[in-house]
PDB file of C-alpha atoms in Angstrom:
ATOM      1  CA  MET A   1       0.000   0.000   0.000  1.00  0.00           C
ATOM      2  CA  SER A   2       1.250   3.483  -0.858  1.00  0.00           C
ATOM      3  CA  LEU A   3       2.307   5.634   2.072  1.00  0.00           C
ATOM      4  CA  ALA A   4       0.045   8.343   0.633  1.00  0.00           C
ATOM      5  CA  ALA A   5      -3.085   6.171   0.654  1.00  0.00           C
ATOM      6  CA  GLY A   6      -6.102   7.981   2.065  1.00  0.00           C
ATOM      7  CA  LEU A   7      -4.237  11.196   2.879  1.00  0.00           C
ATOM      8  CA  SER A   8      -5.378  13.447   0.011  1.00  0.00           C
ATOM      9  CA  SER A   9      -8.344  15.787   0.397  1.00  0.00           C
ATOM     10  CA  LYS A  10      -9.993  18.584  -1.575  1.00  0.00           C
ATOM     11  CA  LEU A  11      -7.471  21.011  -0.060  1.00  0.00           C
ATOM     12  CA  LEU A  12      -4.278  18.935   0.066  1.00  0.00           C
ATOM     13  CA  THR A  13      -2.974  16.507  -2.547  1.00  0.00           C
ATOM     14  CA  VAL A  14      -0.578  13.859  -1.227  1.00  0.00           C
ATOM     15  CA  SER A  15       1.566  11.492  -3.297  1.00  0.00           C
ATOM     16  CA  GLU A  16       4.572   9.191  -2.819  1.00  0.00           C
ATOM     17  CA  PRO A  17       7.004  10.170  -5.617  1.00  0.00           C
ATOM     18  CA  SER A  18       9.759   7.876  -4.300  1.00  0.00           C
ATOM     19  CA  PRO A  19      10.032   5.313  -1.493  1.00  0.00           C
ATOM     20  CA  HIS A  20       9.448   6.787   1.970  1.00  0.00           C
ATOM     21  CA  VAL A  21       8.904  10.329   0.584  1.00  0.00           C
ATOM     22  CA  LEU A  22       5.583  12.184   0.733  1.00  0.00           C
ATOM     23  CA  HIS A  23       4.817  15.178  -1.487  1.00  0.00           C
ATOM     24  CA  ILE A  24       2.102  17.456  -0.085  1.00  0.00           C
ATOM     25  CA  GLN A  25       0.640  20.019  -2.485  1.00  0.00           C
ATOM     26  CA  LEU A  26      -1.400  22.942  -1.175  1.00  0.00           C
ATOM     27  CA  ALA A  27      -4.478  22.889  -3.401  1.00  0.00           C
ATOM     28  CA  ARG A  28      -7.092  25.406  -2.298  1.00  0.00           C
ATOM     29  CA  ALA A  29      -8.008  27.236  -5.499  1.00  0.00           C
ATOM     30  CA  PRO A  30      -7.306  29.744  -6.741  1.00  0.00           C
ATOM     31  CA  VAL A  31      -4.341  30.987  -4.649  1.00  0.00           C
ATOM     32  CA  ASN A  32      -4.033  28.835  -1.495  1.00  0.00           C
ATOM     33  CA  ALA A  33      -5.598  31.444   0.779  1.00  0.00           C
ATOM     34  CA  PHE A  34      -5.853  29.860   4.221  1.00  0.00           C
ATOM     35  CA  SER A  35      -9.337  29.533   5.662  1.00  0.00           C
ATOM     36  CA  THR A  36      -9.901  27.908   9.048  1.00  0.00           C
ATOM     37  CA  GLU A  37     -10.817  24.677   7.272  1.00  0.00           C
ATOM     38  CA  PHE A  38      -7.579  24.808   5.257  1.00  0.00           C
ATOM     39  CA  TRP A  39      -5.141  25.421   8.105  1.00  0.00           C
ATOM     40  CA  THR A  40      -6.941  22.908  10.304  1.00  0.00           C
ATOM     41  CA  ALA A  41      -6.597  20.260   7.575  1.00  0.00           C
ATOM     42  CA  TYR A  42      -2.915  21.136   7.076  1.00  0.00           C
ATOM     43  CA  GLY A  43      -2.028  20.663  10.736  1.00  0.00           C
ATOM     44  CA  ALA A  44      -4.175  17.538  11.036  1.00  0.00           C
ATOM     45  CA  LEU A  45      -2.426  15.951   8.044  1.00  0.00           C
ATOM     46  CA  PHE A  46       1.019  16.218   9.629  1.00  0.00           C
ATOM     47  CA  ASP A  47      -0.289  14.986  12.974  1.00  0.00           C
ATOM     48  CA  ARG A  48      -1.998  12.046  11.256  1.00  0.00           C
ATOM     49  CA  ILE A  49       1.224  11.026   9.473  1.00  0.00           C
ATOM     50  CA  THR A  50       2.980  11.012  12.847  1.00  0.00           C
ATOM     51  CA  ARG A  51       0.139   9.318  14.739  1.00  0.00           C
ATOM     52  CA  GLU A  52      -0.281   6.475  12.240  1.00  0.00           C
ATOM     53  CA  ARG A  53       3.492   5.872  12.198  1.00  0.00           C
ATOM     54  CA  ARG A  54       3.670   5.543   8.438  1.00  0.00           C
ATOM     55  CA  ASP A  55       7.195   4.724   7.231  1.00  0.00           C
ATOM     56  CA  VAL A  56       7.718   8.275   5.972  1.00  0.00           C
ATOM     57  CA  ARG A  57      11.303   9.533   6.061  1.00  0.00           C
ATOM     58  CA  ALA A  58      11.022  12.937   4.352  1.00  0.00           C
ATOM     59  CA  VAL A  59       8.214  15.299   3.304  1.00  0.00           C
ATOM     60  CA  VAL A  60       8.098  17.943   0.560  1.00  0.00           C
ATOM     61  CA  VAL A  61       5.519  20.760   0.661  1.00  0.00           C
ATOM     62  CA  SER A  62       4.751  22.741  -2.499  1.00  0.00           C
ATOM     63  CA  SER A  63       1.818  24.446  -4.215  1.00  0.00           C
ATOM     64  CA  ALA A  64      -0.436  22.951  -6.871  1.00  0.00           C
ATOM     65  CA  PHE A  65      -0.497  26.358  -8.599  1.00  0.00           C
ATOM     66  CA  PRO A  66       2.599  27.483 -10.579  1.00  0.00           C
ATOM     67  CA  LYS A  67       2.281  31.245  -9.953  1.00  0.00           C
ATOM     68  CA  VAL A  68       1.556  31.231  -6.236  1.00  0.00           C
ATOM     69  CA  PHE A  69       2.742  29.238  -3.237  1.00  0.00           C
ATOM     70  CA  SER A  70       0.256  30.851  -0.862  1.00  0.00           C
ATOM     71  CA  ALA A  71      -1.633  34.134  -0.790  1.00  0.00           C
ATOM     72  CA  GLY A  72      -1.665  33.958   2.996  1.00  0.00           C
ATOM     73  CA  ILE A  73      -4.694  34.104   5.238  1.00  0.00           C
ATOM     74  CA  ASP A  74      -8.168  34.265   3.735  1.00  0.00           C
ATOM     75  CA  VAL A  75      -8.909  37.782   4.950  1.00  0.00           C
ATOM     76  CA  LYS A  76     -12.529  37.652   3.756  1.00  0.00           C
ATOM     77  CA  GLU A  77     -13.180  34.862   6.239  1.00  0.00           C
ATOM     78  CA  GLY A  78     -11.301  36.754   8.956  1.00  0.00           C
ATOM     79  CA  LEU A  79     -13.390  39.870   8.373  1.00  0.00           C
ATOM     80  CA  SER A  80     -16.687  38.012   8.391  1.00  0.00           C
ATOM     81  CA  GLY A  81     -16.917  38.099  12.180  1.00  0.00           C
ATOM     82  CA  GLY A  82     -18.492  35.583  14.521  1.00  0.00           C
ATOM     83  CA  PRO A  83     -20.769  35.300  17.548  1.00  0.00           C
ATOM     84  CA  GLU A  84     -20.126  37.963  20.151  1.00  0.00           C
ATOM     85  CA  ALA A  85     -18.819  36.854  23.542  1.00  0.00           C
ATOM     86  CA  ALA A  86     -20.543  37.937  26.745  1.00  0.00           C
ATOM     87  CA  ASP A  87     -17.797  40.432  27.602  1.00  0.00           C
ATOM     88  CA  ASP A  88     -14.396  41.649  26.447  1.00  0.00           C
ATOM     89  CA  ALA A  89     -12.431  39.281  28.679  1.00  0.00           C
ATOM     90  CA  ARG A  90     -14.215  36.221  27.304  1.00  0.00           C
ATOM     91  CA  ALA A  91     -13.836  37.492  23.748  1.00  0.00           C
ATOM     92  CA  SER A  92     -10.108  37.944  24.328  1.00  0.00           C
ATOM     93  CA  LEU A  93      -9.770  34.429  25.748  1.00  0.00           C
ATOM     94  CA  ASP A  94     -11.661  32.981  22.786  1.00  0.00           C
ATOM     95  CA  LEU A  95      -9.316  34.773  20.383  1.00  0.00           C
ATOM     96  CA  TYR A  96      -6.273  33.695  22.404  1.00  0.00           C
ATOM     97  CA  HIS A  97      -7.236  30.021  22.134  1.00  0.00           C
ATOM     98  CA  HIS A  98      -8.056  30.425  18.439  1.00  0.00           C
ATOM     99  CA  LEU A  99      -4.611  31.914  17.755  1.00  0.00           C
ATOM    100  CA  HIS A 100      -2.937  29.085  19.673  1.00  0.00           C
ATOM    101  CA  GLU A 101      -4.758  26.508  17.555  1.00  0.00           C
ATOM    102  CA  PHE A 102      -3.796  28.431  14.410  1.00  0.00           C
ATOM    103  CA  GLN A 103      -0.128  28.604  15.460  1.00  0.00           C
ATOM    104  CA  SER A 104      -0.098  24.903  16.303  1.00  0.00           C
ATOM    105  CA  ALA A 105      -1.510  23.920  12.902  1.00  0.00           C
ATOM    106  CA  ILE A 106       0.899  26.033  10.852  1.00  0.00           C
ATOM    107  CA  GLY A 107       3.789  24.879  13.056  1.00  0.00           C
ATOM    108  CA  ALA A 108       2.924  21.191  12.587  1.00  0.00           C
ATOM    109  CA  PRO A 109       6.074  20.443  10.508  1.00  0.00           C
ATOM    110  CA  GLN A 110       8.083  21.150  13.667  1.00  0.00           C
ATOM    111  CA  ARG A 111       6.298  18.248  15.390  1.00  0.00           C
ATOM    112  CA  CYS A 112       6.784  15.944  12.414  1.00  0.00           C
ATOM    113  CA  PRO A 113       9.630  13.537  13.295  1.00  0.00           C
ATOM    114  CA  VAL A 114      11.146  13.643   9.794  1.00  0.00           C
ATOM    115  CA  PRO A 115      12.578  16.547   7.756  1.00  0.00           C
ATOM    116  CA  VAL A 116      10.038  18.747   5.960  1.00  0.00           C
ATOM    117  CA  ILE A 117      11.257  20.563   2.839  1.00  0.00           C
ATOM    118  CA  ALA A 118       9.388  23.573   1.409  1.00  0.00           C
ATOM    119  CA  ALA A 119       9.597  23.985  -2.387  1.00  0.00           C
ATOM    120  CA  ILE A 120       8.568  27.618  -2.892  1.00  0.00           C
ATOM    121  CA  HIS A 121       7.564  29.121  -6.220  1.00  0.00           C
ATOM    122  CA  GLY A 122       5.622  32.175  -7.302  1.00  0.00           C
ATOM    123  CA  LEU A 123       4.166  34.472  -4.658  1.00  0.00           C
ATOM    124  CA  THR A 124       4.380  33.779  -0.925  1.00  0.00           C
ATOM    125  CA  VAL A 125       2.373  36.237   1.174  1.00  0.00           C
ATOM    126  CA  GLY A 126       1.960  36.708   4.921  1.00  0.00           C
ATOM    127  CA  LEU A 127       0.865  33.396   6.387  1.00  0.00           C
ATOM    128  CA  GLY A 128       2.790  31.631   3.616  1.00  0.00           C
ATOM    129  CA  ILE A 129       5.999  32.869   5.256  1.00  0.00           C
ATOM    130  CA  ASP A 130       4.766  31.553   8.613  1.00  0.00           C
ATOM    131  CA  LEU A 131       4.222  28.177   6.955  1.00  0.00           C
ATOM    132  CA  ILE A 132       7.604  27.874   5.239  1.00  0.00           C
ATOM    133  CA  SER A 133       9.404  29.141   8.353  1.00  0.00           C
ATOM    134  CA  ALA A 134       8.178  26.072  10.241  1.00  0.00           C
ATOM    135  CA  CYS A 135       9.767  23.752   7.652  1.00  0.00           C
ATOM    136  CA  ASP A 136      13.279  22.385   8.105  1.00  0.00           C
ATOM    137  CA  VAL A 137      14.677  23.174   4.643  1.00  0.00           C
ATOM    138  CA  ARG A 138      13.483  25.805   2.180  1.00  0.00           C
ATOM    139  CA  TYR A 139      14.278  25.912  -1.552  1.00  0.00           C
ATOM    140  CA  ALA A 140      12.992  28.793  -3.703  1.00  0.00           C
ATOM    141  CA  ALA A 141      12.385  28.961  -7.431  1.00  0.00           C
ATOM    142  CA  ASP A 142      14.055  31.887  -9.147  1.00  0.00           C
ATOM    143  CA  ASN A 143      10.592  33.399  -9.750  1.00  0.00           C
ATOM    144  CA  ALA A 144       9.654  33.376  -6.054  1.00  0.00           C
ATOM    145  CA  GLN A 145       8.557  36.600  -4.357  1.00  0.00           C
ATOM    146  CA  PHE A 146       7.861  37.084  -0.675  1.00  0.00           C
ATOM    147  CA  THR A 147       6.172  39.587   1.627  1.00  0.00           C
ATOM    148  CA  ILE A 148       5.061  39.605   5.254  1.00  0.00           C
ATOM    149  CA  LYS A 149       1.965  41.557   4.174  1.00  0.00           C
ATOM    150  CA  ALA A 150      -1.520  40.049   4.146  1.00  0.00           C
ATOM    151  CA  ARG A 151      -3.604  39.847   0.974  1.00  0.00           C
ATOM    152  CA  LEU A 152      -6.956  41.650   0.776  1.00  0.00           C
ATOM    153  CA  PRO A 153      -9.409  41.555  -2.147  1.00  0.00           C
ATOM    154  CA  GLY A 154      -9.853  45.095  -3.424  1.00  0.00           C
ATOM    155  CA  PRO A 155     -12.375  46.878  -5.643  1.00  0.00           C
ATOM    156  CA  SER A 156     -12.743  46.015  -9.329  1.00  0.00           C
ATOM    157  CA  SER A 157     -11.172  42.562  -8.878  1.00  0.00           C
ATOM    158  CA  LYS A 158      -7.857  44.116  -7.840  1.00  0.00           C
ATOM    159  CA  THR A 159      -5.770  42.639  -5.052  1.00  0.00           C
ATOM    160  CA  LEU A 160      -4.638  44.866  -2.204  1.00  0.00           C
ATOM    161  CA  PHE A 161      -1.935  44.054   0.334  1.00  0.00           C
ATOM    162  CA  PHE A 162      -1.629  45.406   3.856  1.00  0.00           C
ATOM    163  CA  ALA A 163       0.958  44.837   6.558  1.00  0.00           C
ATOM    164  CA  GLU A 164       0.143  44.187  10.183  1.00  0.00           C
ATOM    165  CA  VAL A 165       2.643  46.941  11.013  1.00  0.00           C
ATOM    166  CA  ASP A 166       0.486  49.351   8.981  1.00  0.00           C
ATOM    167  CA  VAL A 167      -2.692  48.621  10.925  1.00  0.00           C
ATOM    168  CA  GLY A 168      -1.465  48.286  14.514  1.00  0.00           C
ATOM    169  CA  LEU A 169      -0.646  44.580  14.727  1.00  0.00           C
ATOM    170  CA  ALA A 170       2.365  42.274  14.938  1.00  0.00           C
ATOM    171  CA  ALA A 171       2.487  39.166  12.733  1.00  0.00           C
ATOM    172  CA  ASP A 172       1.338  36.481  15.165  1.00  0.00           C
ATOM    173  CA  ILE A 173       1.292  32.997  13.589  1.00  0.00           C
ATOM    174  CA  GLY A 174       5.010  32.321  13.365  1.00  0.00           C
ATOM    175  CA  THR A 175       6.993  34.750  11.218  1.00  0.00           C
ATOM    176  CA  LEU A 176       8.306  36.908  14.068  1.00  0.00           C
ATOM    177  CA  ALA A 177       8.990  33.853  16.232  1.00  0.00           C
ATOM    178  CA  PHE A 178      10.870  31.884  13.583  1.00  0.00           C
ATOM    179  CA  LEU A 179      12.752  34.454  11.492  1.00  0.00           C
ATOM    180  CA  PRO A 180      15.236  35.481  14.234  1.00  0.00           C
ATOM    181  CA  LYS A 181      15.966  31.777  14.817  1.00  0.00           C
ATOM    182  CA  ILE A 182      16.279  30.571  11.216  1.00  0.00           C
ATOM    183  CA  THR A 183      17.897  33.498   9.395  1.00  0.00           C
ATOM    184  CA  GLY A 184      21.400  34.917   9.616  1.00  0.00           C
ATOM    185  CA  ASN A 185      21.047  38.523   8.456  1.00  0.00           C
ATOM    186  CA  HIS A 186      19.728  40.340  11.520  1.00  0.00           C
ATOM    187  CA  SER A 187      19.531  43.767   9.872  1.00  0.00           C
ATOM    188  CA  LEU A 188      17.714  42.581   6.738  1.00  0.00           C
ATOM    189  CA  MET A 189      15.298  40.490   8.786  1.00  0.00           C
ATOM    190  CA  HIS A 190      14.328  43.525  10.865  1.00  0.00           C
ATOM    191  CA  GLU A 191      13.991  45.686   7.758  1.00  0.00           C
ATOM    192  CA  LEU A 192      11.609  43.213   6.113  1.00  0.00           C
ATOM    193  CA  ALA A 193       9.565  42.815   9.304  1.00  0.00           C
ATOM    194  CA  TYR A 194       9.237  46.574   9.885  1.00  0.00           C
ATOM    195  CA  THR A 195       8.436  47.496   6.269  1.00  0.00           C
ATOM    196  CA  ALA A 196       6.744  44.295   5.013  1.00  0.00           C
ATOM    197  CA  ARG A 197       8.039  45.147   1.541  1.00  0.00           C
ATOM    198  CA  PHE A 198       8.249  42.547  -1.206  1.00  0.00           C
ATOM    199  CA  PHE A 199      11.571  40.719  -1.570  1.00  0.00           C
ATOM    200  CA  SER A 200      12.980  38.344  -4.175  1.00  0.00           C
ATOM    201  CA  ALA A 201      14.365  34.819  -4.046  1.00  0.00           C
ATOM    202  CA  ALA A 202      17.862  36.330  -4.198  1.00  0.00           C
ATOM    203  CA  GLU A 203      17.144  38.424  -1.075  1.00  0.00           C
ATOM    204  CA  ALA A 204      15.597  35.387   0.624  1.00  0.00           C
ATOM    205  CA  LEU A 205      18.899  33.587   0.010  1.00  0.00           C
ATOM    206  CA  GLN A 206      20.844  36.574   1.362  1.00  0.00           C
ATOM    207  CA  LEU A 207      18.593  36.582   4.427  1.00  0.00           C
ATOM    208  CA  GLY A 208      19.105  32.864   4.996  1.00  0.00           C
ATOM    209  CA  LEU A 209      15.386  32.121   4.659  1.00  0.00           C
ATOM    210  CA  VAL A 210      16.163  29.705   1.801  1.00  0.00           C
ATOM    211  CA  SER A 211      19.261  27.595   1.187  1.00  0.00           C
ATOM    212  CA  GLN A 212      18.988  27.339  -2.604  1.00  0.00           C
ATOM    213  CA  VAL A 213      17.505  29.337  -5.476  1.00  0.00           C
ATOM    214  CA  VAL A 214      16.602  26.965  -8.291  1.00  0.00           C
ATOM    215  CA  PRO A 215      15.898  27.874 -11.947  1.00  0.00           C
ATOM    216  CA  GLY A 216      12.843  26.536 -13.734  1.00  0.00           C
ATOM    217  CA  GLY A 217       9.928  27.808 -11.666  1.00  0.00           C
ATOM    218  CA  GLN A 218       7.591  25.299 -10.039  1.00  0.00           C
ATOM    219  CA  GLU A 219       8.915  22.293 -11.939  1.00  0.00           C
ATOM    220  CA  GLY A 220      12.559  23.064 -11.199  1.00  0.00           C
ATOM    221  CA  VAL A 221      12.237  23.744  -7.485  1.00  0.00           C
ATOM    222  CA  VAL A 222       9.941  20.774  -6.835  1.00  0.00           C
ATOM    223  CA  ALA A 223      12.363  18.459  -8.659  1.00  0.00           C
ATOM    224  CA  ALA A 224      15.260  19.776  -6.555  1.00  0.00           C
ATOM    225  CA  ALA A 225      13.302  19.358  -3.312  1.00  0.00           C
ATOM    226  CA  LEU A 226      12.233  15.817  -4.211  1.00  0.00           C
ATOM    227  CA  LYS A 227      15.837  14.920  -5.051  1.00  0.00           C
ATOM    228  CA  LEU A 228      16.926  16.135  -1.610  1.00  0.00           C
ATOM    229  CA  ALA A 229      14.060  14.263   0.068  1.00  0.00           C
ATOM    230  CA  LYS A 230      15.012  11.036  -1.729  1.00  0.00           C
ATOM    231  CA  SER A 231      18.608  11.417  -0.538  1.00  0.00           C
ATOM    232  CA  ILE A 232      17.511  11.964   3.073  1.00  0.00           C
ATOM    233  CA  ALA A 233      15.082   9.020   2.895  1.00  0.00           C
ATOM    234  CA  GLY A 234      17.987   6.737   1.991  1.00  0.00           C
ATOM    235  CA  LYS A 235      19.771   7.431   5.265  1.00  0.00           C
ATOM    236  CA  SER A 236      19.291   5.814   8.668  1.00  0.00           C
ATOM    237  CA  PRO A 237      15.815   6.744   9.989  1.00  0.00           C
ATOM    238  CA  VAL A 238      17.172   6.686  13.544  1.00  0.00           C
ATOM    239  CA  ALA A 239      19.985   9.085  12.644  1.00  0.00           C
ATOM    240  CA  VAL A 240      17.746  11.487  10.711  1.00  0.00           C
ATOM    241  CA  ALA A 241      15.023  11.577  13.379  1.00  0.00           C
ATOM    242  CA  GLY A 242      17.649  12.103  16.065  1.00  0.00           C
ATOM    243  CA  THR A 243      19.339  14.869  14.107  1.00  0.00           C
ATOM    244  CA  LYS A 244      16.046  16.750  13.712  1.00  0.00           C
ATOM    245  CA  ARG A 245      15.254  16.433  17.413  1.00  0.00           C
ATOM    246  CA  VAL A 246      18.710  17.609  18.451  1.00  0.00           C
ATOM    247  CA  LEU A 247      18.685  20.550  16.015  1.00  0.00           C
ATOM    248  CA  ASN A 248      15.259  21.693  17.220  1.00  0.00           C
ATOM    249  CA  HIS A 249      16.365  21.341  20.848  1.00  0.00           C
ATOM    250  CA  SER A 250      19.521  23.350  20.119  1.00  0.00           C
ATOM    251  CA  ARG A 251      17.479  26.237  18.719  1.00  0.00           C
ATOM    252  CA  ASP A 252      15.741  26.822  22.043  1.00  0.00           C
ATOM    253  CA  HIS A 253      18.430  25.785  24.572  1.00  0.00           C
ATOM    254  CA  SER A 254      21.989  26.559  25.593  1.00  0.00           C
ATOM    255  CA  VAL A 255      25.014  24.700  24.211  1.00  0.00           C
ATOM    256  CA  ALA A 256      25.500  22.903  27.538  1.00  0.00           C
ATOM    257  CA  GLU A 257      21.851  21.818  27.665  1.00  0.00           C
ATOM    258  CA  ASN A 258      21.987  20.577  24.086  1.00  0.00           C
ATOM    259  CA  LEU A 259      25.192  18.599  24.657  1.00  0.00           C
ATOM    260  CA  GLU A 260      23.483  16.879  27.590  1.00  0.00           C
ATOM    261  CA  TYR A 261      20.439  16.185  25.396  1.00  0.00           C
ATOM    262  CA  VAL A 262      22.414  14.678  22.508  1.00  0.00           C
ATOM    263  CA  ALA A 263      24.478  12.565  24.927  1.00  0.00           C
ATOM    264  CA  ALA A 264      21.272  11.053  26.319  1.00  0.00           C
ATOM    265  CA  TRP A 265      19.880  10.568  22.810  1.00  0.00           C
ATOM    266  CA  ASN A 266      22.976   8.850  21.438  1.00  0.00           C
ATOM    267  CA  ALA A 267      23.322   6.646  24.513  1.00  0.00           C
ATOM    268  CA  ALA A 268      20.173   4.952  23.213  1.00  0.00           C
ATOM    269  CA  ALA A 269      20.720   5.484  19.472  1.00  0.00           C
ATOM    270  CA  LEU A 270      24.136   3.789  19.484  1.00  0.00           C
ATOM    271  CA  ARG A 271      22.288   0.516  20.098  1.00  0.00           C
ATOM    272  CA  THR A 272      20.485   0.726  16.745  1.00  0.00           C
ATOM    273  CA  ASP A 273      20.696  -2.002  14.093  1.00  0.00           C
ATOM    274  CA  ASP A 274      21.145   0.807  11.561  1.00  0.00           C
ATOM    275  CA  ILE A 275      24.868   1.029  12.387  1.00  0.00           C
ATOM    276  CA  PRO A 276      25.829  -2.547  11.382  1.00  0.00           C
ATOM    277  CA  GLU A 277      23.452  -2.301   8.419  1.00  0.00           C
ATOM    278  CA  SER A 278      25.212   0.872   7.258  1.00  0.00           C
ATOM    279  CA  LEU A 279      28.609  -0.845   7.571  1.00  0.00           C
ATOM    280  CA  ARG A 280      27.358  -3.901   5.680  1.00  0.00           C
ATOM    281  CA  ALA A 281      26.040  -1.714   2.859  1.00  0.00           C
ATOM    282  CA  ALA A 282      29.321   0.191   2.629  1.00  0.00           C
ATOM    283  CA  GLN A 283      31.403  -2.997   2.536  1.00  0.00           C
ATOM    284  CA  THR A 284      29.233  -4.686  -0.103  1.00  0.00           C
ATOM    285  CA  ARG A 285      28.571  -1.481  -2.042  1.00  0.00           C
ATOM    286  CA  THR A 286      24.835  -2.090  -1.911  1.00  0.00           C
ATOM    287  CA  ALA A 287      21.969   0.086  -0.722  1.00  0.00           C
ATOM    288  CA  PRO A 288      21.209  -0.242   2.998  1.00  0.00           C
ATOM    289  CA  ASN A 289      17.881  -1.758   3.998  1.00  0.00           C
ATOM    290  CA  TYR A 290      16.758   0.061   7.134  1.00  0.00           C
ATOM    291  CA  LYS A 291      13.778  -1.044   9.179  1.00  0.00           C
ATOM    292  CA  PRO A 292      10.881   1.390   9.702  1.00  0.00           C
ATOM    293  CA  LEU A 293      11.410   3.729  12.635  1.00  0.00           C
ATOM    294  CA  HIS A 294       8.126   2.610  14.210  1.00  0.00           C
ATOM    295  CA  LYS A 295       5.656  -0.215  13.825  1.00  0.00           C
ATOM    296  CA  SER A 296       2.814   1.090  11.662  1.00  0.00           C
ATOM    297  CA  LYS A 297      -0.569   1.670  13.295  1.00  0.00           C
ATOM    298  CA  LEU A 298      -2.428   1.250   9.990  1.00  0.00           C
TER     299      LEU A 298
END
């Protein structure tokens, strides 16, 4: 049975392009604007992959639409309002819990035990940057454009963009939490956050938001991301899962704390059958045959 069996929905298309690799395509027409239904489904998909313990070893996320990765949050839904709470305190608590659920869904790749690679092409707006920031590796097509602004339908079928910084808000779903941790150009990161101006794939590379800029638009960047995913999937699942855990721990802890963490991890990991299997494969010049990381719950 394919690892992708039963995972696709009207909003997310899932395939298995190579063994142990899942390709998730964002597919909410026309521009992957995130409604509550969409971001809930996105987070639930990653949690389901983890919960069912499918033998997935790498994941690629891209868009089904060549000219846009994501237009960000569906502002029309956000502006539609909802039932009024009894008082301001209760309304604030309701919004607080809603934002936490939203953050958790978009940050789901961080909980995924295997590397998640974003293949970015076309336009990435607002929430789209939150989404890619939660992925482990980010490749951009040479036609990619980015902005921390939100997208708003304007008059006469025109599209307007506004920045949270222009209307009294701070971006709250992940961009401001992740960018200082995952980028290396402190000055440029602050400039882009304060101005919310558009920036190119070349600037994203300069910022450290992406690690490669790939020619060929959607087709080129997806092919490059899938090639990387296939390479990762061929390595020891124990080693890759451990590396992701240790890297994520390092981001939020001191060097001393992380050294203690990796010592505890490797004290167990050194007992893995993957080590003799790796040596056997190297000696015989054959591909290693690693066991699944977990017993499937399917």
